[in-house]
Coordinates of C-alpha atoms and ligand atoms in Angstrom, one line a residue:
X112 CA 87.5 64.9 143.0
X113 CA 87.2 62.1 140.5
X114 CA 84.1 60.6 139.8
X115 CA 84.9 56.3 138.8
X116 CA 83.7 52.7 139.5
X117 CA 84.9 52.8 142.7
X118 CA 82.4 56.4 143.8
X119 CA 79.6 55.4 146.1
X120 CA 76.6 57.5 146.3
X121 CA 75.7 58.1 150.3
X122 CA 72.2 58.8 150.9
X123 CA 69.7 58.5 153.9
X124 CA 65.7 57.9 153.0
X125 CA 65.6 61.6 152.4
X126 CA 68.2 61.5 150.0
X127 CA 67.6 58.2 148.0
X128 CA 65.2 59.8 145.4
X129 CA 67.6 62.7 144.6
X130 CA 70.1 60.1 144.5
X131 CA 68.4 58.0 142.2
X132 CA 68.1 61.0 139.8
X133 CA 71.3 61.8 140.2
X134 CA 73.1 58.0 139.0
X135 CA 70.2 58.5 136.4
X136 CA 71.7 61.4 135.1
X137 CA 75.1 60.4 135.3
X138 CA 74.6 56.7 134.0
X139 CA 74.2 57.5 130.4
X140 CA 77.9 58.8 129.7
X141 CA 80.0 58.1 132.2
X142 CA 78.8 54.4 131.8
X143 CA 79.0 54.1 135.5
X144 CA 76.0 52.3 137.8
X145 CA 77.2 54.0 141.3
X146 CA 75.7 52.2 143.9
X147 CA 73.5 54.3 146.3
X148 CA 74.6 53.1 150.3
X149 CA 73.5 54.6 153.4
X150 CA 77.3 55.3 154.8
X151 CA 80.4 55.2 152.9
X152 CA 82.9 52.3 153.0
X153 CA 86.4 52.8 153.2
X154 CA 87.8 53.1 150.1
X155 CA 86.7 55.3 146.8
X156 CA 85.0 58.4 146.5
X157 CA 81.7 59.6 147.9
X158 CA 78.6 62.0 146.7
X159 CA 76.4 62.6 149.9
X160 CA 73.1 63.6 149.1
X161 CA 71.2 65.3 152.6
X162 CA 67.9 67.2 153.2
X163 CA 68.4 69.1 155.7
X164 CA 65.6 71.1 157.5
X165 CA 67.7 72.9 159.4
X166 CA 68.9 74.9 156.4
X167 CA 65.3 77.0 156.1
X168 CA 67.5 79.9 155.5
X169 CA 68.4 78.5 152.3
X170 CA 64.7 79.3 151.4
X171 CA 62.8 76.4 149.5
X172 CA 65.0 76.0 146.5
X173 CA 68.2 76.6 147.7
X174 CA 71.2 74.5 148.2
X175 CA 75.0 74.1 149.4
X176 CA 77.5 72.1 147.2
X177 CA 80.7 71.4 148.8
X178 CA 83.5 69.6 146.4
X179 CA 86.8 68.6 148.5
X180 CA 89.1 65.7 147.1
X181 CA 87.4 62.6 148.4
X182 CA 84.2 63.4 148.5
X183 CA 81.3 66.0 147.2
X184 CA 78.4 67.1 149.9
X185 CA 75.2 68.4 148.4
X186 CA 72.5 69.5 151.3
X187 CA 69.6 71.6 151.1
X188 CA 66.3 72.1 153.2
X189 CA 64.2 70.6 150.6
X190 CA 64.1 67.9 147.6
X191 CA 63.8 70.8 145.2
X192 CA 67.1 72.4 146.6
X193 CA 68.8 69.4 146.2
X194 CA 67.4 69.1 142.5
X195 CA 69.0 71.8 141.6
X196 CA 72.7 71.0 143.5
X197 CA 72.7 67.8 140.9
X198 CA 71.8 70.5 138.5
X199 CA 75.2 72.5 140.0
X200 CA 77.3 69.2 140.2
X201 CA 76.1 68.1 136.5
X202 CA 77.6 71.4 135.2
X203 CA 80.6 71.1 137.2
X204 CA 81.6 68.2 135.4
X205 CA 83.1 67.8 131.3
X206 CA 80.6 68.9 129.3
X207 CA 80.2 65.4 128.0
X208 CA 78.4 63.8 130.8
X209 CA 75.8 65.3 128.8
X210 CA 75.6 62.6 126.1
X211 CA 73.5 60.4 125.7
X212 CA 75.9 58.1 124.5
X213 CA 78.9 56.5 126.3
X214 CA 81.9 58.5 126.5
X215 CA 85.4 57.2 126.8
X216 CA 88.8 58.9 128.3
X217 CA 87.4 61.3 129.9
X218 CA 88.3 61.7 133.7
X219 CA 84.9 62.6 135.3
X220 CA 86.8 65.7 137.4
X221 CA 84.6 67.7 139.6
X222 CA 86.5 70.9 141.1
X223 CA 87.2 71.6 144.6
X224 CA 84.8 74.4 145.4
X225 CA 81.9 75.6 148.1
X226 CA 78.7 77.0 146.1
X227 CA 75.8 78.6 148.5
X228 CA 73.2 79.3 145.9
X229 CA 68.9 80.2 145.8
X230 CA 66.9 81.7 143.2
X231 CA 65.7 85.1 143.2
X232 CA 62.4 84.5 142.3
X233 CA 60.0 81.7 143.0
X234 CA 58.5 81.9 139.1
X235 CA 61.0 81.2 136.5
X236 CA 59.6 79.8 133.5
X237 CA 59.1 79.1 129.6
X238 CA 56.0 78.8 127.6
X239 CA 55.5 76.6 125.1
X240 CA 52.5 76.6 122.4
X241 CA 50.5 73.9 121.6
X242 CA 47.5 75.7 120.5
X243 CA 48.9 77.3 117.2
X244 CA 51.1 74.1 116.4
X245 CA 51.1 70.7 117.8
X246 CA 54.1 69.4 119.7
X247 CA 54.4 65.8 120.1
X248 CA 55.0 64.4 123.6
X249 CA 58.0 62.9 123.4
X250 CA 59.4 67.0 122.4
X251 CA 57.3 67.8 125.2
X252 CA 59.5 65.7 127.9
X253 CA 62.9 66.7 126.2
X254 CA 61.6 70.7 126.5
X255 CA 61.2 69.6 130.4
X256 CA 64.7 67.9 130.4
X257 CA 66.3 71.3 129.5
X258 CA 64.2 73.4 131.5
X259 CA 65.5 71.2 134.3
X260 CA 68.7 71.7 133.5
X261 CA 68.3 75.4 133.5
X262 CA 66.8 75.5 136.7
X263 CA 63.3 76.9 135.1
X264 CA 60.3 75.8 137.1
X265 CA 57.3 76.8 135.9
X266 CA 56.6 75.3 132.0
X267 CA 53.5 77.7 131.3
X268 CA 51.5 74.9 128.3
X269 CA 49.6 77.4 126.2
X270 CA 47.3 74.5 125.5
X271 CA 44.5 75.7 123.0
X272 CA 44.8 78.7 120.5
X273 CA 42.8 79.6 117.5
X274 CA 44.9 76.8 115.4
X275 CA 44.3 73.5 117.7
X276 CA 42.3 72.1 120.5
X277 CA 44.8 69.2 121.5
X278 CA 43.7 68.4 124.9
X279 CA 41.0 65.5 125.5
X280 CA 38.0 66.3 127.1
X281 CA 35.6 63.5 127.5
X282 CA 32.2 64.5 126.6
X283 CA 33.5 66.4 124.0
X284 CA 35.3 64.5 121.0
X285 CA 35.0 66.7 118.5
X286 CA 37.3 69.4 119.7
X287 CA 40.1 67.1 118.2
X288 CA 38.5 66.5 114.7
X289 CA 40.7 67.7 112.5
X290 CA 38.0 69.5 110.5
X291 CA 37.8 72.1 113.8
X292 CA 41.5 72.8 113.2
X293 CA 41.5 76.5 113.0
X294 CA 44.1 77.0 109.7
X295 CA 41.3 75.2 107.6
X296 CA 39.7 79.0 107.6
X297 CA 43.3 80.2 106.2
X298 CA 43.3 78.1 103.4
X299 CA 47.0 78.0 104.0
X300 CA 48.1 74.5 102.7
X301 CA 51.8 74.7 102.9
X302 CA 52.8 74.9 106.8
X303 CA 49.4 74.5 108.4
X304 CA 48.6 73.3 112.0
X305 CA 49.7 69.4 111.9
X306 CA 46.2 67.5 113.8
X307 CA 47.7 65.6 117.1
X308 CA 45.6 65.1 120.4
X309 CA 46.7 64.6 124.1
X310 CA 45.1 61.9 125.9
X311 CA 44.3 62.6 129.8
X312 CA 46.9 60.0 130.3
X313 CA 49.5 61.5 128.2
X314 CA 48.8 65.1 130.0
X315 CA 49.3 62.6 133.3
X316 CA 52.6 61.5 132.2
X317 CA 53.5 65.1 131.4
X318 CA 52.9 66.7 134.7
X319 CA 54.3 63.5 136.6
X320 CA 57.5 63.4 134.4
X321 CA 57.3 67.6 135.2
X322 CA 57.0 67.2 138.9
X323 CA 60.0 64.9 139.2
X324 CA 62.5 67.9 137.6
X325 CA 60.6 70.0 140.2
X326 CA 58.6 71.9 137.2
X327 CA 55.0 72.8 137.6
X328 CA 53.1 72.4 134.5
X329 CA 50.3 75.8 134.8
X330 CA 47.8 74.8 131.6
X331 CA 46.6 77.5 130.0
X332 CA 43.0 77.2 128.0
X333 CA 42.7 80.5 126.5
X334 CA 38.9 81.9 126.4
X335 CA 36.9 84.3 125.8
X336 CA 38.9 84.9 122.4
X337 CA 41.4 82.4 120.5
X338 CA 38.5 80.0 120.8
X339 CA 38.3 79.2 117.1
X340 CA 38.7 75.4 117.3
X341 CA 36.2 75.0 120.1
X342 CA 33.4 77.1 118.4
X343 CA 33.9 75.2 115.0
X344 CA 33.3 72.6 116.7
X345 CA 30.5 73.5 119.2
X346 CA 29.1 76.3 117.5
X347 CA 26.5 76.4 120.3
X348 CA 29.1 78.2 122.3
X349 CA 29.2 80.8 119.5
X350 CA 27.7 84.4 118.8
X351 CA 24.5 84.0 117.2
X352 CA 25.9 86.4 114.2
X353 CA 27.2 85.6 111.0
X354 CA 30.8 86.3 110.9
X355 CA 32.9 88.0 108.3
X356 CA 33.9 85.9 105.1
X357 CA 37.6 84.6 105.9
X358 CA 37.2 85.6 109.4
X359 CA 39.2 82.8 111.2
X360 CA 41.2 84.5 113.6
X361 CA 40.5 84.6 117.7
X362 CA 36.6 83.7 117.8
X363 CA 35.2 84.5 121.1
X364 CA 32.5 82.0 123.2
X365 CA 29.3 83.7 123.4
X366 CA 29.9 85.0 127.2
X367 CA 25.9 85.8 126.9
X368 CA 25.3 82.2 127.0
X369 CA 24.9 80.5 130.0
X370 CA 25.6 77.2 128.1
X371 CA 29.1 78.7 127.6
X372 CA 29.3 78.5 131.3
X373 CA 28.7 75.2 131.6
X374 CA 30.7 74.0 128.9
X375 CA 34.0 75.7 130.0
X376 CA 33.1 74.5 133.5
X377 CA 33.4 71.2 132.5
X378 CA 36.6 71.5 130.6
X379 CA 38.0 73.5 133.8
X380 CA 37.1 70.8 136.0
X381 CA 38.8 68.6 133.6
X382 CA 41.9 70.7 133.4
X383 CA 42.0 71.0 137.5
X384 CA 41.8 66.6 137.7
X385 CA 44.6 66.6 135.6
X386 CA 47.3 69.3 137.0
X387 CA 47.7 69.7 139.9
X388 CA 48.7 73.7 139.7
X389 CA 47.9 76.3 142.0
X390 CA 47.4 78.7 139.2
X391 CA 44.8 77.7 136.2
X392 CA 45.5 80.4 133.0
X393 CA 42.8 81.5 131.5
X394 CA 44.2 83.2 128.6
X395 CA 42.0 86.2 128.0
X396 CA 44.2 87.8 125.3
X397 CA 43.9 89.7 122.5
X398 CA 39.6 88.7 122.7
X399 CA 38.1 90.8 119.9
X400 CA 34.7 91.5 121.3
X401 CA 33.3 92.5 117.7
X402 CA 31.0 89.5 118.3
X403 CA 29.5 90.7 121.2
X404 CA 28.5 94.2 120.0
X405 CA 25.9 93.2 117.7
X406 CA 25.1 89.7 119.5
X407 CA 21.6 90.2 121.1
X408 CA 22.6 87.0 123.9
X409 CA 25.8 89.4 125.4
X410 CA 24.0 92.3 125.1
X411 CA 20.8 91.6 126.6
X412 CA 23.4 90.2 129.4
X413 CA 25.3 93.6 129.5
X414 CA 21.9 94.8 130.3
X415 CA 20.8 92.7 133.3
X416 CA 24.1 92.8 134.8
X417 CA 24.4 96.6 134.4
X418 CA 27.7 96.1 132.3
X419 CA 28.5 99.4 130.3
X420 CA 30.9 97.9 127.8
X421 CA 32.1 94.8 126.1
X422 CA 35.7 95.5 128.3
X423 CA 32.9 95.3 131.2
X424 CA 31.6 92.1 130.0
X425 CA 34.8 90.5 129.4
X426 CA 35.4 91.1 133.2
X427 CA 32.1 89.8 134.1
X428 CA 33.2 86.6 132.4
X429 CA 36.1 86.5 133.7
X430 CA 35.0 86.7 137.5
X431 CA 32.7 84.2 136.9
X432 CA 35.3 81.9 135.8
X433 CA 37.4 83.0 139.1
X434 CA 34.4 82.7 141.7
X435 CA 34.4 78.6 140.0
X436 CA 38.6 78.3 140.1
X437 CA 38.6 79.4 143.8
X438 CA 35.8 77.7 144.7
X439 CA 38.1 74.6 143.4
X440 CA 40.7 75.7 145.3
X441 CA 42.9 77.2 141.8
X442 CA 43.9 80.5 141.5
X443 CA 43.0 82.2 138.1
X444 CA 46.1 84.1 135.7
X445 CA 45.6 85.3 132.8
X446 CA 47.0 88.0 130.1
X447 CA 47.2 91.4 131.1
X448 CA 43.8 92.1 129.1
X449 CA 42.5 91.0 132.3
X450 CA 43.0 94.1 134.0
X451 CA 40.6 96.3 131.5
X452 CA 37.4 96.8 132.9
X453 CA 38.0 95.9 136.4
X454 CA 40.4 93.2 137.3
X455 CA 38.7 90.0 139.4
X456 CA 39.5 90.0 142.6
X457 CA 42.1 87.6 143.4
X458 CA 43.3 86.9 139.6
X459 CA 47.1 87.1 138.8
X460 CA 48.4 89.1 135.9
X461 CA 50.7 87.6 133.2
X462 CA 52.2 90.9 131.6
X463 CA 52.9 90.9 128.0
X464 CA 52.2 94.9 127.1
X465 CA 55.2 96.3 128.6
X466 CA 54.2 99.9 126.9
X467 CA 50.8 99.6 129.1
X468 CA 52.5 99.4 132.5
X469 CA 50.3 96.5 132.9
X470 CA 52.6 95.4 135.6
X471 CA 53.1 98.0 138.0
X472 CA 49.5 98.4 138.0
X473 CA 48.4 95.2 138.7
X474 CA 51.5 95.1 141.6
X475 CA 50.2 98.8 142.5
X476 CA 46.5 96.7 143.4
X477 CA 48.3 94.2 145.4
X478 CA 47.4 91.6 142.3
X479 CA 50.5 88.8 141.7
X480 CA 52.4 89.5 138.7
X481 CA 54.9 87.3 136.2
X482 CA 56.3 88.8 133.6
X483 CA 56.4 88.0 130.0
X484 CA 57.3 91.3 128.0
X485 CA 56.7 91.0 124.4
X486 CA 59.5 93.4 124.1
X487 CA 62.4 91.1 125.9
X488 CA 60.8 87.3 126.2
X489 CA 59.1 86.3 122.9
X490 CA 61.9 83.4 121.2
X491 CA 58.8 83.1 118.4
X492 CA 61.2 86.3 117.2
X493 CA 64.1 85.7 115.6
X494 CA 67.2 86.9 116.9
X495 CA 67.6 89.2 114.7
X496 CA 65.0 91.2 116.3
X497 CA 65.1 90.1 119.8
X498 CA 69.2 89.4 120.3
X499 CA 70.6 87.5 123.5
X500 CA 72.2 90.5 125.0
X501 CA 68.4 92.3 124.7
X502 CA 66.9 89.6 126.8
X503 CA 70.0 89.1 129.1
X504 CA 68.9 93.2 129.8
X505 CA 65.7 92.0 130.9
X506 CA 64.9 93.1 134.5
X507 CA 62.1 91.8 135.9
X508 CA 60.9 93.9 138.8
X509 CA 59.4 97.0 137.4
X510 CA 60.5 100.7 138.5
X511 CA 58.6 102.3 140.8
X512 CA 57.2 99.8 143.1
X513 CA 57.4 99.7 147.2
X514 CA 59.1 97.0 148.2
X515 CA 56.3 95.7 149.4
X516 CA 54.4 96.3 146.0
X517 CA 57.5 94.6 144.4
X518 CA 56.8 91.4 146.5
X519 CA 54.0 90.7 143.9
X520 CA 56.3 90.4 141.0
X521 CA 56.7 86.9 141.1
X522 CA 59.1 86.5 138.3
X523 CA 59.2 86.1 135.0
X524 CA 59.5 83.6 131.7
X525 CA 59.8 83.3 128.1
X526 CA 57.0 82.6 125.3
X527 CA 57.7 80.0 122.5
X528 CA 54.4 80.9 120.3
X529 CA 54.1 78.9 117.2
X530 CA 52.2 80.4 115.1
X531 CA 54.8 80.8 112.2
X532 CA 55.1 76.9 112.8
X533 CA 58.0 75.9 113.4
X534 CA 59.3 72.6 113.7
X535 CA 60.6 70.9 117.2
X536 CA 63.9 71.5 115.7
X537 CA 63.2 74.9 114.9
X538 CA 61.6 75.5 118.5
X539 CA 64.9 74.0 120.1
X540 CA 67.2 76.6 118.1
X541 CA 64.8 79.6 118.9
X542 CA 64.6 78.5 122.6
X543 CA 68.4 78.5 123.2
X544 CA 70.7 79.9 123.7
X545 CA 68.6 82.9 124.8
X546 CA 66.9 80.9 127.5
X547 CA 70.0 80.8 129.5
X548 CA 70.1 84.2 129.8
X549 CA 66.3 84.0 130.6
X550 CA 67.7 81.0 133.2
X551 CA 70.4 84.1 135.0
X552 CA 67.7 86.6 134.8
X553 CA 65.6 84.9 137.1
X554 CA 67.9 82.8 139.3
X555 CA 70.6 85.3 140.1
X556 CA 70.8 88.6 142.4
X557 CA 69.8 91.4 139.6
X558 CA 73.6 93.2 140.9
X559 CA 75.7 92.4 139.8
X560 CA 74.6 91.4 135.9
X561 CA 77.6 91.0 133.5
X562 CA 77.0 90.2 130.1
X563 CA 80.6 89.6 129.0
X564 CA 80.8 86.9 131.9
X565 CA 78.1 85.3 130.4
X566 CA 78.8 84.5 127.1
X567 CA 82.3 83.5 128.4
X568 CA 80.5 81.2 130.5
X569 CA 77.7 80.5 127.4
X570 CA 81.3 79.1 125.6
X571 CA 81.8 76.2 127.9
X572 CA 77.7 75.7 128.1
X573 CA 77.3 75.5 124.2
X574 CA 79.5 72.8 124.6
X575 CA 76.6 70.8 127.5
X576 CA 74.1 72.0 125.0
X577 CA 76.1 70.4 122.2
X578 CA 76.3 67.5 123.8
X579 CA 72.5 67.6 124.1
X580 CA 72.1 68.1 120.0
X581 CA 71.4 72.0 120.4
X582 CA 74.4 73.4 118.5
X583 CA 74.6 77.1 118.0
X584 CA 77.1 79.7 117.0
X585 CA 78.0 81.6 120.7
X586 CA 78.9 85.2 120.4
X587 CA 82.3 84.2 121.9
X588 CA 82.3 82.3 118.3
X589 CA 81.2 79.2 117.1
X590 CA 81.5 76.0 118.8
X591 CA 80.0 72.3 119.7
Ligands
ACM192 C1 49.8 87.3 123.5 O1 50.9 87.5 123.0 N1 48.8 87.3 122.8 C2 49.7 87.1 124.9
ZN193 ZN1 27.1 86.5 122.4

């Protein structure tokens, strides 16, 4: 089929905001403004857009594409299925109707074909860090565009780390100063943390501007450790203890306090206003706890609450955070770290160590699990040490599981950390290409996986990507 001035878009009330999206998306090359109708006319060529209920077998992000001559039929039991149909149909087309300019002689050809597609798993995602390095928000709605296009939807924002504390949070202005910035301990001139803030409306925009490329934005505000920001700026949420001279890295909040409490109460209700995400991330990485071992607040704490050990204690802080996201109606992730000293009770596990099992054992405990192995799914690496073929490998579901212990994994996603600082440029080139293979990983069966068809198919897709302004060299050679 041909897609020209002449193509109608067909489209009950179910279909119109799908629809919309879709003459959206195709408006920009193809310099075409296809009317959306309710039934087609006589002449030209028609995209029908349908929800269809009656397709629950499809599961909730499913869809079928049906090309013929005259006409291309995308249905699917729910808006996100037929999302990710356009998604389908986009690709289908020359890889041009990805500029953003208009593009001339082209014949907009869509192949004759039938594709029955749904995702493996319901978690398929990408991290991005704002807490080492700011990101601006207009990067912040292009890193959404391509997720979109990929099919990711879960953007896991790593909000706060020991370098920034970006996100407003009224009552408490001074976490932006730029004098709480956590490289000013470094004394690190050259690439250091750039200042930027995020207003509660520009967080709104975000997780509106997410939800419409069906993408849940999961914030992540990491405590008890990579805290640094927040305690130079409060330092009433600190240890009393003096710390070491040059000590900058991953402060933890006095978890002795119960002013700490409060305080992170009233960023989490914050955080829960603005997103809308069944799952709040709590970070909980990498906490150093040397704080706590001479701090006489967390220990006389240990003490009342019978806690045996600062891995005890971090436990204890982190239940108490979960008893206040449930009784919020959130669910509480974190890093595997939340497993040592006794997991909280209905907390899901994001697994990082793959050397410490972390994931079997949390699936083993009936505990929700996403994967994020260090080893496979961190793009702050360079290629060099973490190649596309490696992370095309990756295989989610951990051995060793019951299938009913395997239902926990829910999927899996890749880290962009910026802690080496990279610019949005720099971000784009280390995100992709290997998040298409991240993109397969977690939307197709795991049998058959073939690498070789991949970068054949990663050929014509560097060209979309190209098209976008993200050229690199393919392993099939060089092109865009
Ligand atoms: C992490 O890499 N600290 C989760
Ligand atoms: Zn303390």
């Amino acid at each position: 089929m041909v897609l020209d001035s002449d193509t109608v878009l067909v489209a009950g009330k179910a279909g119109e905001p799908a629809a919309t999206q879709l003459a959206a998306f195709l408006r920009p090359a193809s310099g075409l403004n296809l009317a959306i109708v309710p039934s087609p006319g006589q002449d030209g060529t028609v995209i029908a857009l349908a929800q269809d209920k009656g397709m629950a077998d499809f599961g909730p992000e499913g869809y079928r594409l049906e090309v013929t001559p005259k006409k291309v039929t995308l249905s699917a039991p729910t808006q996100a299925g037929l999302f990710y149909a356009i998604q389908t149909l986009r690709q289908l087309l020359p890889p041009l109707i990805f500029s953003a300019r208009p593009v001339t002689n082209v014949a907009w050809r869509i192949p004759c074909l039938t594709i029955k597609d749904r995702p493996r798993f319901g978690w398929r995602g990408l991290m991005l860090d704002t807490g080492h390095d700011f990101q601006h928000v207009p990067f912040i709605f292009r890193f959404i565009d391509l997720m979109a296009l990929h099919k990711f939807n879960i953007l896991h924002w790593h909000i706060t780390d020991l370098g920034t504390f970006p996100l407003e949070i009224r009552n408490y202005p001074k976490l932006q100063d730029p004098a709480t910035l956590g490289t000013r301990m470094r004394g690190e001139p050259k690439r250091g943390v750039k200042p930027g803030r995020y207003t509660q409306a520009e967080v709104r925009e975000v997780v509106q501007y997410a939800a419409a490329c069906h993408i849940t934005v999961v914030p992540e505000i990491d405590m008890p450790g990579h805290s640094t920001p927040a305690l130079i700026a409060y330092p009433q949420f600190d240890c009393p203890v003096p710390h070491r001279t040059g000590e900058w890295d991953r402060w933890e909040y006095c978890v002795g306090n119960e002013k700490t409490y409060g305080f992170l109460q009233d960023v989490l209700s914050q955080v829960i206003e603005l997103f809308p995400s069944p799952f709040i991330h709590i970070g909980c990485d990498e906490c150093p706890k040397d704080h706590w071992k001479k701090c006489p607040v967390c220990q006389a704490k240990m003490k009342a609450e019978s806690l045996r050990n600062e891995n005890e204690l971090q436990s204890y802080f982190v239940r108490r955070i979960e008893e206040f996201l449930n009784s919020r109606g959130r669910r509480l992730i974190g890093w595997d770290e939340i497993l040592e000293g006794g997991i909280a009770p209905n907390a899901a596990v994001m697994a990082w160590r793959v050397e410490k099992q972390a994931a079997a054992i949390a699936a083993k405990a009936g505990h929700d699990v996403v994967m994020a192995a260090t080893s496979h799914l961190y793009f702050d690496y360079p290629e060099t040490t973490t190649p596309l073929e490696k992370v095309y490998s990756f295989e989610p579901a951990p051995p060793g599981l019951t299938p009913e212990q395997a239902h926990h994994i829910l999927g899996a996603q890749a880290q962009m950390w910026t802690d080496n600082h990279p610019t949005e440029k720099e971000i784009e080139r280390l995100v992709y290409p290997r998040a298409c293979a991240v993109s397969e990983v977690v939307w197709s069966p795991a049998d058959p996986r073939d690498y070789c068809g991949f970068v054949q198919r990663l050929s014509v897709h560097a060209e979309r990507l190209a098209a976008l302004g993200i050229d690199f060299d393919t392993p099939a050679g060089k092109t865009g």
